Every structure is written in structure tokens, then in C-alpha cells.
mmCIF file of C-alpha atoms in Angstrom:
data_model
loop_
_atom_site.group_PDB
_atom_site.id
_atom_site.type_symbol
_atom_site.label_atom_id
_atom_site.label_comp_id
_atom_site.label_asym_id
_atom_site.label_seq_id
_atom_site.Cartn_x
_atom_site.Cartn_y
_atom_site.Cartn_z
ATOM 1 C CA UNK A 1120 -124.150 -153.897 118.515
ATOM 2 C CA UNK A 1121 -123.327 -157.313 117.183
ATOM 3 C CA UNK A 1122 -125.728 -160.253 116.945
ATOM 4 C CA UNK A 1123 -124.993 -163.930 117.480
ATOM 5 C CA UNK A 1124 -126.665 -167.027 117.739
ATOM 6 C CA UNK A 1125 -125.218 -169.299 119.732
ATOM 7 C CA UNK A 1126 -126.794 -172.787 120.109
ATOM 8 C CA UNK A 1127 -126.100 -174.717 123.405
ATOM 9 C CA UNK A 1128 -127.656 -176.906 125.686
ATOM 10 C CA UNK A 1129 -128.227 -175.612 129.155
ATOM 11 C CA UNK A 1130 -130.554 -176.244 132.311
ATOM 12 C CA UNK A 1131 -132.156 -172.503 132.513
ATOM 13 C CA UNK A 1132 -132.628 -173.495 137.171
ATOM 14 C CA UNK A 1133 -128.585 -174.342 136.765
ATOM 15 C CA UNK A 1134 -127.109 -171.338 134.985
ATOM 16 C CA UNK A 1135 -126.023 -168.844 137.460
ATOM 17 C CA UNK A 1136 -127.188 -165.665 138.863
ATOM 18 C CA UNK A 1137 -124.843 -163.925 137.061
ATOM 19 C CA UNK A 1138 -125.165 -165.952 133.605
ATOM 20 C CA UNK A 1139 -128.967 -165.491 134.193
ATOM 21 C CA UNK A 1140 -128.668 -161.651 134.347
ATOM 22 C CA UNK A 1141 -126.881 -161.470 131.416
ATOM 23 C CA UNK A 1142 -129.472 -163.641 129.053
ATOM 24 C CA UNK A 1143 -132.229 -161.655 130.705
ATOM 25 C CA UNK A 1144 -130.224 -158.057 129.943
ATOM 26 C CA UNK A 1145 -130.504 -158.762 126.341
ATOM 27 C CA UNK A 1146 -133.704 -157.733 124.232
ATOM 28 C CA UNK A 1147 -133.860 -160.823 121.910
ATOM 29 C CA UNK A 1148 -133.393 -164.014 123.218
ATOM 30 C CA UNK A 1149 -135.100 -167.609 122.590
ATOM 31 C CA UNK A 1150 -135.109 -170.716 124.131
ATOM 32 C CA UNK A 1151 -135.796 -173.752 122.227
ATOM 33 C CA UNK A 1152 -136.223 -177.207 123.876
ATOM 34 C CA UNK A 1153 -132.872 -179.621 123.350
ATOM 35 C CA UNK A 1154 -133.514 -183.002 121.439
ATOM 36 C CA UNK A 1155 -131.061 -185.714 122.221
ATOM 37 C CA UNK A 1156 -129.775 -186.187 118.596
ATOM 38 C CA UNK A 1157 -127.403 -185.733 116.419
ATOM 39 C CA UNK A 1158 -126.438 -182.059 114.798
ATOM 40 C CA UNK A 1159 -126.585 -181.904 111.104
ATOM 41 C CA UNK A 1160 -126.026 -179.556 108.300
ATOM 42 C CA UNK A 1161 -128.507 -180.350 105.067
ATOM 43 C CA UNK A 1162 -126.890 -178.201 102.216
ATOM 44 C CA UNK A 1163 -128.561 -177.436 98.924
ATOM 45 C CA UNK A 1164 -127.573 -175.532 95.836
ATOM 46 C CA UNK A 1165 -130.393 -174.331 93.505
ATOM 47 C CA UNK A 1166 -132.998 -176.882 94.414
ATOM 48 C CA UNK A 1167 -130.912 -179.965 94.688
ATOM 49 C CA UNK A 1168 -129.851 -181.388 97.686
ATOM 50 C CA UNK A 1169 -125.893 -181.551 97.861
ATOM 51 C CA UNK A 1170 -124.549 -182.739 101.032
ATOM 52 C CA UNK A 1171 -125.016 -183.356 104.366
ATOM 53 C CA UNK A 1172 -122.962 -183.128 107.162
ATOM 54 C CA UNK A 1173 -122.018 -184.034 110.965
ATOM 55 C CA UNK A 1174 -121.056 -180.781 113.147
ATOM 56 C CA UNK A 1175 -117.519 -182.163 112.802
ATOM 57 C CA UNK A 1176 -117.892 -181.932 109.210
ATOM 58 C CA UNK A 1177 -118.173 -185.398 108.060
ATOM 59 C CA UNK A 1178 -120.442 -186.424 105.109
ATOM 60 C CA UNK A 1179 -123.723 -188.068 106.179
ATOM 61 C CA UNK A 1180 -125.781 -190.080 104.066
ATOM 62 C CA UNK A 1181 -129.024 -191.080 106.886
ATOM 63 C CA UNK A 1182 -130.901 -188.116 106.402
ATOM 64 C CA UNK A 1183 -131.318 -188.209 102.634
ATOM 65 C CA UNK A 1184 -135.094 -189.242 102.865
ATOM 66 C CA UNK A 1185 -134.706 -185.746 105.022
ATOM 67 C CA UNK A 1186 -133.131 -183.789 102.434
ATOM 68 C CA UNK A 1187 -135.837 -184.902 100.045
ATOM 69 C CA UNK A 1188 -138.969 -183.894 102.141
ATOM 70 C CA UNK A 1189 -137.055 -180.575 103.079
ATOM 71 C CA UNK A 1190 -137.089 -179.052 99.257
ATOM 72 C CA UNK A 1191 -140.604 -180.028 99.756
ATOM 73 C CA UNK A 1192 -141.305 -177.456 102.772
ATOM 74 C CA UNK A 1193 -138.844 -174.667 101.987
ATOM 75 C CA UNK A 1194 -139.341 -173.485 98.395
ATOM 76 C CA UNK A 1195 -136.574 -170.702 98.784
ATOM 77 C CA UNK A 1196 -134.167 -173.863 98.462
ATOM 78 C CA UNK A 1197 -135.174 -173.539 94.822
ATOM 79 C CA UNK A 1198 -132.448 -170.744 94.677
ATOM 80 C CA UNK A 1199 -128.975 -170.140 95.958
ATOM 81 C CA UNK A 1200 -126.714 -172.199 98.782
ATOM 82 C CA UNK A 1201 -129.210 -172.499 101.715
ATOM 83 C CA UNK A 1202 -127.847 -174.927 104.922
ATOM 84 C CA UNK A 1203 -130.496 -175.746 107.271
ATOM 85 C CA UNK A 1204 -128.911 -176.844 110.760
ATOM 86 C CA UNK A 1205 -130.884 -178.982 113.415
ATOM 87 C CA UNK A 1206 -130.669 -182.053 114.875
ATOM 88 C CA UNK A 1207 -131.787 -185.562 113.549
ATOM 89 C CA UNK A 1208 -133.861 -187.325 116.239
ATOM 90 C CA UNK A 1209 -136.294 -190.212 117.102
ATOM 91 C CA UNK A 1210 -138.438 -188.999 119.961
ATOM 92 C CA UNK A 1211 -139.145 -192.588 120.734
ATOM 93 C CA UNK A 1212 -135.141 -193.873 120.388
ATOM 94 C CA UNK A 1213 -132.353 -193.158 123.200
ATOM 95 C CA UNK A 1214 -129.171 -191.384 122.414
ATOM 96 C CA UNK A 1215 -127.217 -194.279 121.357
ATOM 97 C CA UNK A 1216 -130.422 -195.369 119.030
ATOM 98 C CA UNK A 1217 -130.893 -192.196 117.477
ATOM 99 C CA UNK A 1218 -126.491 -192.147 117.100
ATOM 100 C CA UNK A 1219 -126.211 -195.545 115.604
ATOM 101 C CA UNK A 1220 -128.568 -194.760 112.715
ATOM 102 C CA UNK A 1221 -127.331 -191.145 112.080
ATOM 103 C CA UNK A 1222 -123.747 -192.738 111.905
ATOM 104 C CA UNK A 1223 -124.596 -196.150 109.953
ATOM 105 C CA UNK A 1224 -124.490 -193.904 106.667
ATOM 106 C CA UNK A 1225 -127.303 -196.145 105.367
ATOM 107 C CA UNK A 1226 -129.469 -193.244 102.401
ATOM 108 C CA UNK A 1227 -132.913 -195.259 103.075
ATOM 109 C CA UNK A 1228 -132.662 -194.723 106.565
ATOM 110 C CA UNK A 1229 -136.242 -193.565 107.521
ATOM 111 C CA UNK A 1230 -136.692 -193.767 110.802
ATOM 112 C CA UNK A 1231 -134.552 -190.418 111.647
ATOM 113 C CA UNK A 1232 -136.529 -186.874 112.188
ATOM 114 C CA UNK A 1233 -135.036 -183.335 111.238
ATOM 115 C CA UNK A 1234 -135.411 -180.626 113.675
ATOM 116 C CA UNK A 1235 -134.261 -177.509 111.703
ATOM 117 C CA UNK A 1236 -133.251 -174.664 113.995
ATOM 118 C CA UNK A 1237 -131.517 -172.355 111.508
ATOM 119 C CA UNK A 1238 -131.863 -171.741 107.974
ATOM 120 C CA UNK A 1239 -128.399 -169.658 106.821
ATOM 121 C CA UNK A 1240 -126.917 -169.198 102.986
ATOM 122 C CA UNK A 1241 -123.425 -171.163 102.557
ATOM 123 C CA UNK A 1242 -120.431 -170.359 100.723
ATOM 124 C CA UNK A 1243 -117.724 -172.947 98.902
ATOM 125 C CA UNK A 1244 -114.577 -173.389 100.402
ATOM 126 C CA UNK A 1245 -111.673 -174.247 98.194
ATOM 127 C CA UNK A 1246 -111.956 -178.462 99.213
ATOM 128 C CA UNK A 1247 -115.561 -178.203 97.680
ATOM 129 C CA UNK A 1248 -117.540 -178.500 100.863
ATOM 130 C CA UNK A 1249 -120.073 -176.078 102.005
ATOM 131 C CA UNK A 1250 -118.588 -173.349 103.970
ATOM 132 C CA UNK A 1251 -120.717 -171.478 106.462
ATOM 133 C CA UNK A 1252 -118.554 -168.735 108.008
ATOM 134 C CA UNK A 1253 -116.175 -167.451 104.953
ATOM 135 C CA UNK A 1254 -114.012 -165.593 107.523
ATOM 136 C CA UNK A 1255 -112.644 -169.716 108.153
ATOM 137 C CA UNK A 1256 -110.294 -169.482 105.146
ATOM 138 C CA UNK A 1257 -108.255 -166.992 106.420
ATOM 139 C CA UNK A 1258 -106.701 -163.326 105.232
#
């Protein structure tokens, strides 16, 4: 049997009988609350932090402060391509607040949070950029 993990935002009262039967059939499942933020990818190679990214793959440079604190909390980061994935958030900002600073690219942005919501090892694909599903560069 195959395992995914698929993160997405839903309203558990909206999602159908039907969808509902199907999350329930499963044996694992977990729900974790949504944050209104912006998705990002911290990368690090053998304890140093070396890129982070947008979901749409662009560099970021507002969560740096992040990255710092993060090889802080995870020692295993001390060893091997590890990505953490979450979302940056301000739980006192709206969306557009919270967007605007994650976007301005400015590395002593502080005022960002880091939800991390999966911790996964990362390959290189062949433009230099951390590649987390190898199966993307083809046959």
C-alpha cells in the first residue's frame, strides 16, 4: 500500500460525505490547523543553511533569521540535505502583511515565523537547486 502526504487546506464540515468516508477509511491520518502564510522550503546541506525557497521555486531571502534559529532546534541538519517545509507566518499580520514581507526578499526580516510541517532529505538537480522528488528529472 502506498503512503502519501498530501498537504491542503480544507474545511473538515465542507468536505463531502463521500470525501469524508474516504479520510476516515484510512488508518493514519492528521489534521493540522492552516496558517495564512506563505509556503517555504528551508534547505540545508551538512549544517549550513543553503537556500530557501517559495512553493513555486523561487529563492527567498526573508526567512534567513529562520534558517539560522532552525540549525539551532534540529541537530540532524548537522548531516546530509534535510528541507524542512512549512509556512512563514505572523499570527498577528493579515495575508497581504505576512505576503509583503515573505516577498520583499529583505535577509533581516524578523518579524516572519516558521511553521515546519515536514522535515524530508533533498536531492540536487542538474540547475543546482534542491530537488525534492528525484523522479522530476525524468527517465
Amino acid at each position: 500500500m502506498a503512503e502519501y502526504i498530501v498537504h491542503k487546506a480544507i474545511e473538515i464540515d465542507a468536505v463531502s460525505s463521500k470525501q469524508r468516508a474516504i479520510v476516515e477509511s484510512c488508518t493514519r491520518w492528521v489534521v493540522s490547523p492552516k496558517y495564512d502564510g506563505c509556503h517555504a522550503i528551508i534547505c540545508f546541506a551538512d549544517g549550513k543553511h543553503v537556500g530557501t525557497y517559495s512553493r513555486t521555486g523561487e529563492e527567498v531571502h526573508s526567512l534567513n533569521p529562520v534558517a539560522r534559529d532552525l540549525l539551532i532546534h534540529y541537530p540532524k541538519l548537522g548531516t546530509g540535505q534535510w528541507a524542512i517545509c512549512g509556512e512563514a507566518w505572523n499570527p498577528y499580520w493579515q495575508f497581504n502583511q505576512i505576503s509583503g514581507a515573505f516577498r520583499r526578499q529583505d535577509p533581516s526580516a524578523s518579524d516572519l515565523y516558521f511553521v515546519p510541517f515536514d522535515f524530508v532529505p533533498w536531492d540536487e538537480a542538474p540547475s543546482g537547486k534542491p530537488l525534492l522528488n528525484p523522479s522530476d528529472l525524468g527517465p
